[in-house]
XYZ file of N, CA and C in Angstrom:
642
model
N -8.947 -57.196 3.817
C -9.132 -55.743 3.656
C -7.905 -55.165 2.952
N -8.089 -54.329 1.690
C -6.933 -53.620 1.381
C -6.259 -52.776 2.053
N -4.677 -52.639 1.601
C -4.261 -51.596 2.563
C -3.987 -50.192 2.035
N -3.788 -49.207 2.189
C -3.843 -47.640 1.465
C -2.903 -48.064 0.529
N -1.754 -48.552 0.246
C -1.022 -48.668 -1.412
C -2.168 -49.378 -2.355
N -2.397 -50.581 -1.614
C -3.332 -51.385 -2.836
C -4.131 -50.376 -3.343
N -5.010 -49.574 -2.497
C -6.446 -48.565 -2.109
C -5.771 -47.767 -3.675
N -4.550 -47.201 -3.523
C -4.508 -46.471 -4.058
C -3.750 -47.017 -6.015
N -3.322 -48.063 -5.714
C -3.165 -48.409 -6.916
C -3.875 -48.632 -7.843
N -5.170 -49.145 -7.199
C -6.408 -49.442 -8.114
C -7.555 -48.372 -8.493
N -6.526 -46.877 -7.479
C -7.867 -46.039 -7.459
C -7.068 -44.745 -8.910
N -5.842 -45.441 -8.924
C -4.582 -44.292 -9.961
C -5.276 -45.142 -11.376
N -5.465 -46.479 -11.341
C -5.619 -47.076 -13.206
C -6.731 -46.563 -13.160
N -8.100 -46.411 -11.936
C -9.345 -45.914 -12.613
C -9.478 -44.464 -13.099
N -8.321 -43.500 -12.433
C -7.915 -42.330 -12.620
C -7.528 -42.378 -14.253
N -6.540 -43.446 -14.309
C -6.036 -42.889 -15.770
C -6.911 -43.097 -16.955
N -8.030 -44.389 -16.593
C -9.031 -44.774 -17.708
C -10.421 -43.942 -17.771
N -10.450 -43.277 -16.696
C -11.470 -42.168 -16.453
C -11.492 -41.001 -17.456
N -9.977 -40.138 -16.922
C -9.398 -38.972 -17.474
C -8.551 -38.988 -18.607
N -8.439 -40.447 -19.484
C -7.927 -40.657 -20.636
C -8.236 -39.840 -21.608
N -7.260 -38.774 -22.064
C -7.772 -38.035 -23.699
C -8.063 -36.227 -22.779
N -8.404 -36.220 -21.545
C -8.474 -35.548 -20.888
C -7.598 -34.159 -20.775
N -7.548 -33.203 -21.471
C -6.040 -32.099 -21.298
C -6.002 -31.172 -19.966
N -7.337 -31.336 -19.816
C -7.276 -30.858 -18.100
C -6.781 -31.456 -16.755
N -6.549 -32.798 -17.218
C -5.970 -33.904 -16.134
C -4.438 -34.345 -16.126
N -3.945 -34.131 -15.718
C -2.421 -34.553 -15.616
C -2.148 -35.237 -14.066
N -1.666 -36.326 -14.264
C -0.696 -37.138 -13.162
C 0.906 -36.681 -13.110
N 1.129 -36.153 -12.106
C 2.791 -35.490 -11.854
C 3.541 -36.439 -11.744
N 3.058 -37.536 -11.081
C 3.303 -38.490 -10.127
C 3.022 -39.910 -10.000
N 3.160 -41.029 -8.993
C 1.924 -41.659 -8.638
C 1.235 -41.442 -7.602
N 1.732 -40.382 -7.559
C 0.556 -40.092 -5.936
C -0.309 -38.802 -6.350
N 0.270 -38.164 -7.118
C 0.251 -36.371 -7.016
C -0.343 -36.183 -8.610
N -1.728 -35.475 -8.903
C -2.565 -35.072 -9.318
C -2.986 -33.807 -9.853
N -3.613 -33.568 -10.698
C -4.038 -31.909 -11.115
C -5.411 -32.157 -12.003
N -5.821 -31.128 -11.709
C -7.071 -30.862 -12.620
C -6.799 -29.359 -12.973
N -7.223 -28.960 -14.067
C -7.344 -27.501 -14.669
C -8.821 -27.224 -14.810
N -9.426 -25.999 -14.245
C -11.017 -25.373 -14.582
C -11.023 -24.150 -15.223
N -11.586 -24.309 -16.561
C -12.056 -23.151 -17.151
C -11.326 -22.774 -17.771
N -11.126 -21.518 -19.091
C -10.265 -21.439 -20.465
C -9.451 -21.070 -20.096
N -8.314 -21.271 -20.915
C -6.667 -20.737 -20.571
C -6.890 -19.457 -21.058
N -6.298 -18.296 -19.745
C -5.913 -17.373 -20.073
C -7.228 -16.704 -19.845
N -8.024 -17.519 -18.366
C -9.441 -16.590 -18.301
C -9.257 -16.042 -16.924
N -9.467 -15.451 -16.449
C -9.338 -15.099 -14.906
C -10.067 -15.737 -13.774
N -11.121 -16.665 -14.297
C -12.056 -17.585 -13.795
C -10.914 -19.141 -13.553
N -10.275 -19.176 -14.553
C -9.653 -20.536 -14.637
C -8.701 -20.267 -13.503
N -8.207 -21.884 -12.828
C -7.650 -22.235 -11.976
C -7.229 -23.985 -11.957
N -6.290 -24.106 -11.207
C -5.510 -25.113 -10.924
C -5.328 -25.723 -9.719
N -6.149 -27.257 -9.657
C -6.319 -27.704 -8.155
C -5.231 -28.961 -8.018
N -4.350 -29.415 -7.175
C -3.461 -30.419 -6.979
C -3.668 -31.194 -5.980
N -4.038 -32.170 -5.805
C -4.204 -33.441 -4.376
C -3.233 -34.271 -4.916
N -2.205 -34.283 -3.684
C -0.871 -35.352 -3.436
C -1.658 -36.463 -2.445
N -1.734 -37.609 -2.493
C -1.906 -38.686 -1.328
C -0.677 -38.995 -0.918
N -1.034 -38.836 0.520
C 0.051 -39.517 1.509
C 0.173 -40.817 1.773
N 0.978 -41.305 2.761
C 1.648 -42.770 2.709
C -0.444 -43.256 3.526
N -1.221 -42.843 3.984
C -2.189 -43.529 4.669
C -3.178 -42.708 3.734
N -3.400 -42.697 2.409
C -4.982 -41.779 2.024
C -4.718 -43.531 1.394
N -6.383 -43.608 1.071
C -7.194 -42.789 1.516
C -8.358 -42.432 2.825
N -7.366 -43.076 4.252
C -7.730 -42.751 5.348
C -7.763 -41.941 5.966
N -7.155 -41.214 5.315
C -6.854 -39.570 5.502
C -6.591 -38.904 3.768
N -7.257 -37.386 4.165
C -7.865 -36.579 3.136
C -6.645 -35.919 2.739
N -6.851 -36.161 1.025
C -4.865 -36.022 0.256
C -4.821 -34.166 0.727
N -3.288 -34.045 0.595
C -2.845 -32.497 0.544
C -3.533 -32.091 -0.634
N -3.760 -30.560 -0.067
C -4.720 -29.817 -1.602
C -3.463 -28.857 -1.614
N -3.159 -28.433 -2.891
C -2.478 -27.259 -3.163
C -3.043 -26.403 -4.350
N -3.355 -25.413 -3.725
C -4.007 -24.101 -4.699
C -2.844 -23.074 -5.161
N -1.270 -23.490 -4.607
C -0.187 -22.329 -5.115
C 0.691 -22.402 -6.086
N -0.180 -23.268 -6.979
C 0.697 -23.183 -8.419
C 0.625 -21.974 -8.902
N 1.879 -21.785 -9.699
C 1.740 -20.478 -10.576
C 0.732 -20.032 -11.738
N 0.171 -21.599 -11.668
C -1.691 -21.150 -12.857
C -2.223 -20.105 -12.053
N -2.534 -20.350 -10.632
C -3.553 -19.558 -9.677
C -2.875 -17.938 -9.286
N -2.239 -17.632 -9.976
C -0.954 -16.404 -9.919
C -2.022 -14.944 -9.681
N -3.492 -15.526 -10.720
C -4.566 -13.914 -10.903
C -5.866 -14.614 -10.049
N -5.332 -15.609 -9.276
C -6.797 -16.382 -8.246
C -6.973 -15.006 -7.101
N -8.073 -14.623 -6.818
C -7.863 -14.100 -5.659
C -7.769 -14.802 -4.111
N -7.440 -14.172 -3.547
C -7.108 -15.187 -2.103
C -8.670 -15.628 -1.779
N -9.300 -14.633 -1.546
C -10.706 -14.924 -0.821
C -11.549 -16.691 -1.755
N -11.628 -16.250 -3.198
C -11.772 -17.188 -4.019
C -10.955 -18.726 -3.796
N -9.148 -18.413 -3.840
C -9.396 -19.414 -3.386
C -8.880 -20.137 -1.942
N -9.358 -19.523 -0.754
C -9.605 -20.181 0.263
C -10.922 -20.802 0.390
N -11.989 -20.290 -0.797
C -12.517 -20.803 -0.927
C -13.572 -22.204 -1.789
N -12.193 -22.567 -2.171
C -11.942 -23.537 -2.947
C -11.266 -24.536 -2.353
N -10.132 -24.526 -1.503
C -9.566 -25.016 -0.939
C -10.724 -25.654 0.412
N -11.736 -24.318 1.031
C -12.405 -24.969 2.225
C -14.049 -26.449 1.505
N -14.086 -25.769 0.494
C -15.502 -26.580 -0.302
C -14.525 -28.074 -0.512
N -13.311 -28.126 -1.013
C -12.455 -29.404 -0.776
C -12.242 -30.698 0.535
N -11.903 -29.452 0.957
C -12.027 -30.053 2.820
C -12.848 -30.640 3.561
N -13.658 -29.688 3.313
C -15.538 -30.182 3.341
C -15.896 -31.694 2.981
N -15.627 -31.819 1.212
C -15.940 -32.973 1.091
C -14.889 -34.261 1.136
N -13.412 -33.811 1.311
C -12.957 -34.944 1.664
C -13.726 -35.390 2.863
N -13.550 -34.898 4.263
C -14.035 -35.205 5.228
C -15.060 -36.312 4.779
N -16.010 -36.279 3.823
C -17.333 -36.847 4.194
C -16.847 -38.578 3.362
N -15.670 -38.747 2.889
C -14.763 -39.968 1.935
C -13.927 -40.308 2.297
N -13.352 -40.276 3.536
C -12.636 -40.630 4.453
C -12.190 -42.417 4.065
N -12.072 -43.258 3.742
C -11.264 -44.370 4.114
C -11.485 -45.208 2.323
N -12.610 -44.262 1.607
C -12.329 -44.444 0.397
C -11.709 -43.456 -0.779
N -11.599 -43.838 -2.098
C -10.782 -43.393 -2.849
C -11.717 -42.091 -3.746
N -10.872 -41.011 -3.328
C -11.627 -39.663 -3.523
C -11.404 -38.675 -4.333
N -10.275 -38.885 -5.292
C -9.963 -38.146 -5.891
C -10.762 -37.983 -7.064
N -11.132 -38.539 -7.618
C -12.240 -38.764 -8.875
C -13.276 -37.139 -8.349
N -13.861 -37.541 -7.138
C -14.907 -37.226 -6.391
C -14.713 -35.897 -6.322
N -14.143 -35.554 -5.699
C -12.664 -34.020 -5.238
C -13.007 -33.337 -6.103
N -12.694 -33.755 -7.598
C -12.384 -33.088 -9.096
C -13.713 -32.441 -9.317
N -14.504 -33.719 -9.507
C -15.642 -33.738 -10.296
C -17.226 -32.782 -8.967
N -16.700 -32.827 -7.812
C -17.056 -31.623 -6.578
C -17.244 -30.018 -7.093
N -16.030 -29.520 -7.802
C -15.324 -28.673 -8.073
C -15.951 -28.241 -9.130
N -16.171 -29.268 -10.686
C -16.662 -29.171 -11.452
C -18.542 -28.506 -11.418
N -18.587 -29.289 -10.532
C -20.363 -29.191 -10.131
C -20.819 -27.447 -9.663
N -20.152 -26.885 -8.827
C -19.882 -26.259 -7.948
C -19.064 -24.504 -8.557
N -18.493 -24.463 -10.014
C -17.928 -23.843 -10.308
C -18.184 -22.383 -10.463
N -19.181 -22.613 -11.030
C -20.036 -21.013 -10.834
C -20.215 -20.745 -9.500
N -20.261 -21.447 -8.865
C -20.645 -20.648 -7.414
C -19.205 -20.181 -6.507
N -18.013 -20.959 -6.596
C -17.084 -20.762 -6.597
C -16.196 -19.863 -6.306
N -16.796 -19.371 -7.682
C -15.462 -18.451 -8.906
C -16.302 -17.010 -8.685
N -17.740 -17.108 -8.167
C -18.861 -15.851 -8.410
C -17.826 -14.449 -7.911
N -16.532 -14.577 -7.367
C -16.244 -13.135 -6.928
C -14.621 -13.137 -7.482
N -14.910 -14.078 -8.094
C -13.329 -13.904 -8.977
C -13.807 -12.780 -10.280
N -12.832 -11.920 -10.695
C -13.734 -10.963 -12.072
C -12.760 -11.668 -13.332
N -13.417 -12.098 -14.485
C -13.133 -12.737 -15.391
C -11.885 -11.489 -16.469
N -11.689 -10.413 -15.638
C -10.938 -9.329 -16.744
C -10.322 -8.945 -15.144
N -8.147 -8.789 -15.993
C -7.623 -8.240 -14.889
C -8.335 -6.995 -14.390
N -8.331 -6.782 -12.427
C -9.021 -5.659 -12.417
C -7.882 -4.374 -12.396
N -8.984 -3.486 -12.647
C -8.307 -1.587 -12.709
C -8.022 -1.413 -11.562
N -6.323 -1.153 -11.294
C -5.216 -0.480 -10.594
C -5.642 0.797 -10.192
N -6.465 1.365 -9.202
C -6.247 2.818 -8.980
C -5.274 3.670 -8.646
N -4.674 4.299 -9.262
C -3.295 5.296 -8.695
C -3.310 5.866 -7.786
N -2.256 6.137 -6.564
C -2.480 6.572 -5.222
C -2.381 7.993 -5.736
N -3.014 9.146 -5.557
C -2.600 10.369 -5.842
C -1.247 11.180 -4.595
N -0.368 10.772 -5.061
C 0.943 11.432 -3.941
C 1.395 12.290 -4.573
N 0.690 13.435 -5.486
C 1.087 14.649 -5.910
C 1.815 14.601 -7.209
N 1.935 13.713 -7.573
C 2.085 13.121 -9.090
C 1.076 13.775 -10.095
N -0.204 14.387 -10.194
C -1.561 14.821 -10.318
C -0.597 16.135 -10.697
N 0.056 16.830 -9.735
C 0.307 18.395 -9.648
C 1.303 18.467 -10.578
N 2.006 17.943 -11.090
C 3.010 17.841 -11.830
C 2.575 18.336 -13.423
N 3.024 19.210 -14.118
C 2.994 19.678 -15.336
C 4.005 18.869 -16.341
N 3.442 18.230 -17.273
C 4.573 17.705 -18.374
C 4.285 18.765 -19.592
N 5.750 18.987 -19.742
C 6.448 19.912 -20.664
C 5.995 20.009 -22.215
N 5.103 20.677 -22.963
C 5.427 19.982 -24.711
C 5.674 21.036 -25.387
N 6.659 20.675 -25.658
C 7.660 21.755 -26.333
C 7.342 22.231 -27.306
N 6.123 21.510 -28.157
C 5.364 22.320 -29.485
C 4.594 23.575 -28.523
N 4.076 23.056 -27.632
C 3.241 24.383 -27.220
C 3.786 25.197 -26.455
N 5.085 24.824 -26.018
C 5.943 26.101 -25.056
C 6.562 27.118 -26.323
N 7.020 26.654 -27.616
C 6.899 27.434 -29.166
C 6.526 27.976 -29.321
N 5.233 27.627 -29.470
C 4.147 28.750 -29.952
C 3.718 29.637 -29.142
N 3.715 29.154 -27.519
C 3.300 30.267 -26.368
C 4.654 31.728 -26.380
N 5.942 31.247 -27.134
C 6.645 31.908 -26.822
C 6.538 33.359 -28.031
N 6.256 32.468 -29.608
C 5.730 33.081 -30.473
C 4.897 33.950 -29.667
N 3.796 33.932 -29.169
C 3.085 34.720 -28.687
C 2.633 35.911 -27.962
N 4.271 35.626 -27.593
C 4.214 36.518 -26.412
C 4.564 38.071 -26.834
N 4.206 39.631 -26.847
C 4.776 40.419 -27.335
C 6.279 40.823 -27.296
N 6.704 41.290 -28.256
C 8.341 41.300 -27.869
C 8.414 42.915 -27.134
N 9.341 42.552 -26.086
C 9.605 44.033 -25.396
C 10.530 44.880 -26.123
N 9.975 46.295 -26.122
C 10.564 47.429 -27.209
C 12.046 47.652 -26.446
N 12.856 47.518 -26.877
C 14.198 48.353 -26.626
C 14.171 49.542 -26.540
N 14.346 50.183 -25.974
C 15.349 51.767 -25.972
C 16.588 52.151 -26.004
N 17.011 53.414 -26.749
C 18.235 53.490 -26.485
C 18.392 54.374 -25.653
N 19.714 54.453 -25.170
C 20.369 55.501 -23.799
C 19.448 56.542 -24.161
N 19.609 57.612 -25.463
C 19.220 58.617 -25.899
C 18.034 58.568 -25.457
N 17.187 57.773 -25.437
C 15.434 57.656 -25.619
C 14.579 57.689 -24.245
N 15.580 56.528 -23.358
C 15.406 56.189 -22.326
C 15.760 58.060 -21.092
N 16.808 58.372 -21.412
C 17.143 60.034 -20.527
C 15.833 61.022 -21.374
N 15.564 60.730 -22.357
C 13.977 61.584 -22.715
C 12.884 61.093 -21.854
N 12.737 60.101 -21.871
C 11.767 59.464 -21.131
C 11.554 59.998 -19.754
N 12.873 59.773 -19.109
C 13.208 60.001 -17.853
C 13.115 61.387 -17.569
N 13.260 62.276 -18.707
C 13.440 63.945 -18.187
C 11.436 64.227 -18.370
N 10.774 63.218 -19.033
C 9.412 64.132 -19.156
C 8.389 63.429 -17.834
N 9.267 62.542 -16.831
C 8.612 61.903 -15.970
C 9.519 62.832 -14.622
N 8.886 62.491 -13.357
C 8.940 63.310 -12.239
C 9.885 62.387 -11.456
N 10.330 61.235 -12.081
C 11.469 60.213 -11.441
C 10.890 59.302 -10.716
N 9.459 59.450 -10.960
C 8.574 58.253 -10.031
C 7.578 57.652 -11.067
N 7.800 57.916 -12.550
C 6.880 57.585 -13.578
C 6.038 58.176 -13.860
N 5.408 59.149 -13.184
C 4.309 60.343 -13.657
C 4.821 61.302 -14.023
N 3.998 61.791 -15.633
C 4.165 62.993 -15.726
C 3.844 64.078 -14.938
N 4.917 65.207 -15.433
C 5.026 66.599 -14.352
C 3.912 67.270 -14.964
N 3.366 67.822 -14.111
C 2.484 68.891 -14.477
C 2.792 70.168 -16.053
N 2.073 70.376 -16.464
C 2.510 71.342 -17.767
C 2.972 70.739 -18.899
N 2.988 69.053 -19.029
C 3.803 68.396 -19.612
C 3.358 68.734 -21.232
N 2.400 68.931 -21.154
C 1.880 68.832 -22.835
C 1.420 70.746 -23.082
N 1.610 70.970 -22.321
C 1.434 72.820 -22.630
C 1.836 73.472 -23.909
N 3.016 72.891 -24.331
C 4.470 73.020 -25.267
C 3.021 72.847 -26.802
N 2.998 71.268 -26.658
C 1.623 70.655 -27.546
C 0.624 71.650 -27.972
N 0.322 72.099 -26.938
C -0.770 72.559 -27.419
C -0.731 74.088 -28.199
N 0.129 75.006 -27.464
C 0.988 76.137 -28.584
C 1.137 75.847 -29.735
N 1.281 74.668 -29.847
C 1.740 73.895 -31.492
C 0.656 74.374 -32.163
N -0.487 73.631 -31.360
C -1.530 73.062 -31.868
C -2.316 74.211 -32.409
N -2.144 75.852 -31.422
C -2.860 76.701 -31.753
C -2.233 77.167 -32.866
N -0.837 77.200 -33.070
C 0.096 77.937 -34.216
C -0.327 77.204 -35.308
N -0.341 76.361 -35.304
C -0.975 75.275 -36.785
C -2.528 75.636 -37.153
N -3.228 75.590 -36.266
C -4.283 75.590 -36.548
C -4.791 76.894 -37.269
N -3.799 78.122 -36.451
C -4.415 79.829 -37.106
C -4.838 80.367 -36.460
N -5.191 79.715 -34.809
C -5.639 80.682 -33.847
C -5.896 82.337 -33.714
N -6.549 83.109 -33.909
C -6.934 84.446 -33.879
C -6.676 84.867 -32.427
N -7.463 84.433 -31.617
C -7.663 84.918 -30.314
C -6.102 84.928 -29.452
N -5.304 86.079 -29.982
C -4.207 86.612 -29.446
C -3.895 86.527 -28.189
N -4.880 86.999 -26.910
C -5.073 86.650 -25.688
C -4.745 85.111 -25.322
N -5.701 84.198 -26.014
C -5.373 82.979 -25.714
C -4.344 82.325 -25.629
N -3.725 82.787 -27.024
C -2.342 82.434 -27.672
C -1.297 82.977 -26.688
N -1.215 84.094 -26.177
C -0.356 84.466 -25.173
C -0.331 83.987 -23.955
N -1.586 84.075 -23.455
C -1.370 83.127 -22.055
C -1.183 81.862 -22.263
N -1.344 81.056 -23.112
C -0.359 79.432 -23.511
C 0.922 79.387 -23.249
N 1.533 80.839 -24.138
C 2.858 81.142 -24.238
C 3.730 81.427 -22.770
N 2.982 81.989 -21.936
C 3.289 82.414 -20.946
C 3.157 80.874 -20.211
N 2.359 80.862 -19.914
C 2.119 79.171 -19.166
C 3.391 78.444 -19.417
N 3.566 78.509 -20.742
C 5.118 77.022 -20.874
C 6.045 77.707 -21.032
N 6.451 79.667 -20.770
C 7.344 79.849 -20.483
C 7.912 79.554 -18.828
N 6.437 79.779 -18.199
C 6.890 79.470 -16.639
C 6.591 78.234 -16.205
N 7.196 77.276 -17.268
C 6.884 75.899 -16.900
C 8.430 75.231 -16.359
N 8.251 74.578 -14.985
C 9.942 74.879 -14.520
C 10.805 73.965 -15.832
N 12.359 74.221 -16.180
C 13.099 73.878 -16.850
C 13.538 72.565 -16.608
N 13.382 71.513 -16.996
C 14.172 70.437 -16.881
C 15.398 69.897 -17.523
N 16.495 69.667 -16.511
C 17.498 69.622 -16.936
C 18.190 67.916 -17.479
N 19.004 67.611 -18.198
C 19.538 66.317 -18.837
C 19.840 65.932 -17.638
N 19.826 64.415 -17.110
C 20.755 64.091 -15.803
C 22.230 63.634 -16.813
N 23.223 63.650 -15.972
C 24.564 63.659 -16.684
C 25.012 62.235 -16.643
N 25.570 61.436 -17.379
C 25.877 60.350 -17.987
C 26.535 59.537 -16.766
């Protein structure tokens, strides 16, 4: 009866004459193994490794799924790759299984991979008030400023006029335009003498407002 080195020496040359020419197959080792599934640079593709120990193949080789190929594997995917492995070592127990392992995997791939997504997936942004934030653009803070009407100046002089035809609370005083309208009758040619006098009278007894002093 052979013993697990022989087991495995004769089971590494059928390995290498098998997977000869092979770019998906690489030997690390003489014990330690790889297979590659599916195109480089797909999100489907992945990287499976079985090391045999000092007693395989009486026992089922280490699987390692944490190479840095499997970096965009999802976990769920591959624990479940790793358990469909397990599975069938179990059932090859005292013979040489690695061939078997690979070519398991191969069979099996679509069903696999069915919840891996073949395109990195979309990052949703946590909204932590980042959203509320206004960014600045200075072409349009320009033109909003263009826009805006420019406030009239006054001078001292203009501003104490202002102030003497208002009641000091912003409303005009009563009688304010009385003055106006005398104008208005003297320009115009007014006849009606009566009228014209009681105008006159009106904005003579219209109280006097005085300059406030500097």
């Amino acid at each position: 009866m052979s013993t697990p080195l022989e087991q495995q020496t004769e089971e590494r040359e059928a390995l290498q004459s098998i997977y000869e020419g092979d770019t998906n197959f690489k030997e690390i080792d003489s014990v330690t193994f790889q297979y590659k599934y599916g195109e480089e640079d797909n999100y489907k593709s992945f990287l499976v490794e079985l090391k045999w120990g000092e007693n395989y193949p009486d026992e089922a080789p280490a699987i390692n799924m944490n190479a840095f190929y499997n970096r965009n594997l999802l976990p769920a995917v591959k624990e479940g790759i790793q358990t469909a492995l397990s599975t069938e070592a179990d059932q090859w127990l005292g013979c040489g299984m690695t061939y078997t392992l690979f070519e398991c995997l191969k069979d099996n791939l679509e069903q696999l991979t069915a919840e891996q997504p073949e395109s990195a997936p979309t990052v949703a942004l946590v909204d932590d008030g980042v959203g509320a934030l206004k960014i600045s653009d200075p072409n349009a803070d320009a033109e909003s400023k263009k826009k805006e009407p420019k406030k009239e100046h006054l001078t001292k002089a203009q501003k104490r006029r202002q102030w003497e035809r208002t009641d000091h609370k912003g409303d005009r005083e009563r009688g304010w335009d009385w003055v106006d309208l005398v104008k208005h009758l003297s320009q115009t040619g007014g006849k009606n003498d009566d009228s014209l006098t009681a105008a006159e009278i009106a904005a003579s007894n219209a109280p006097a407002l005085h300059p406030l002093n500097n």
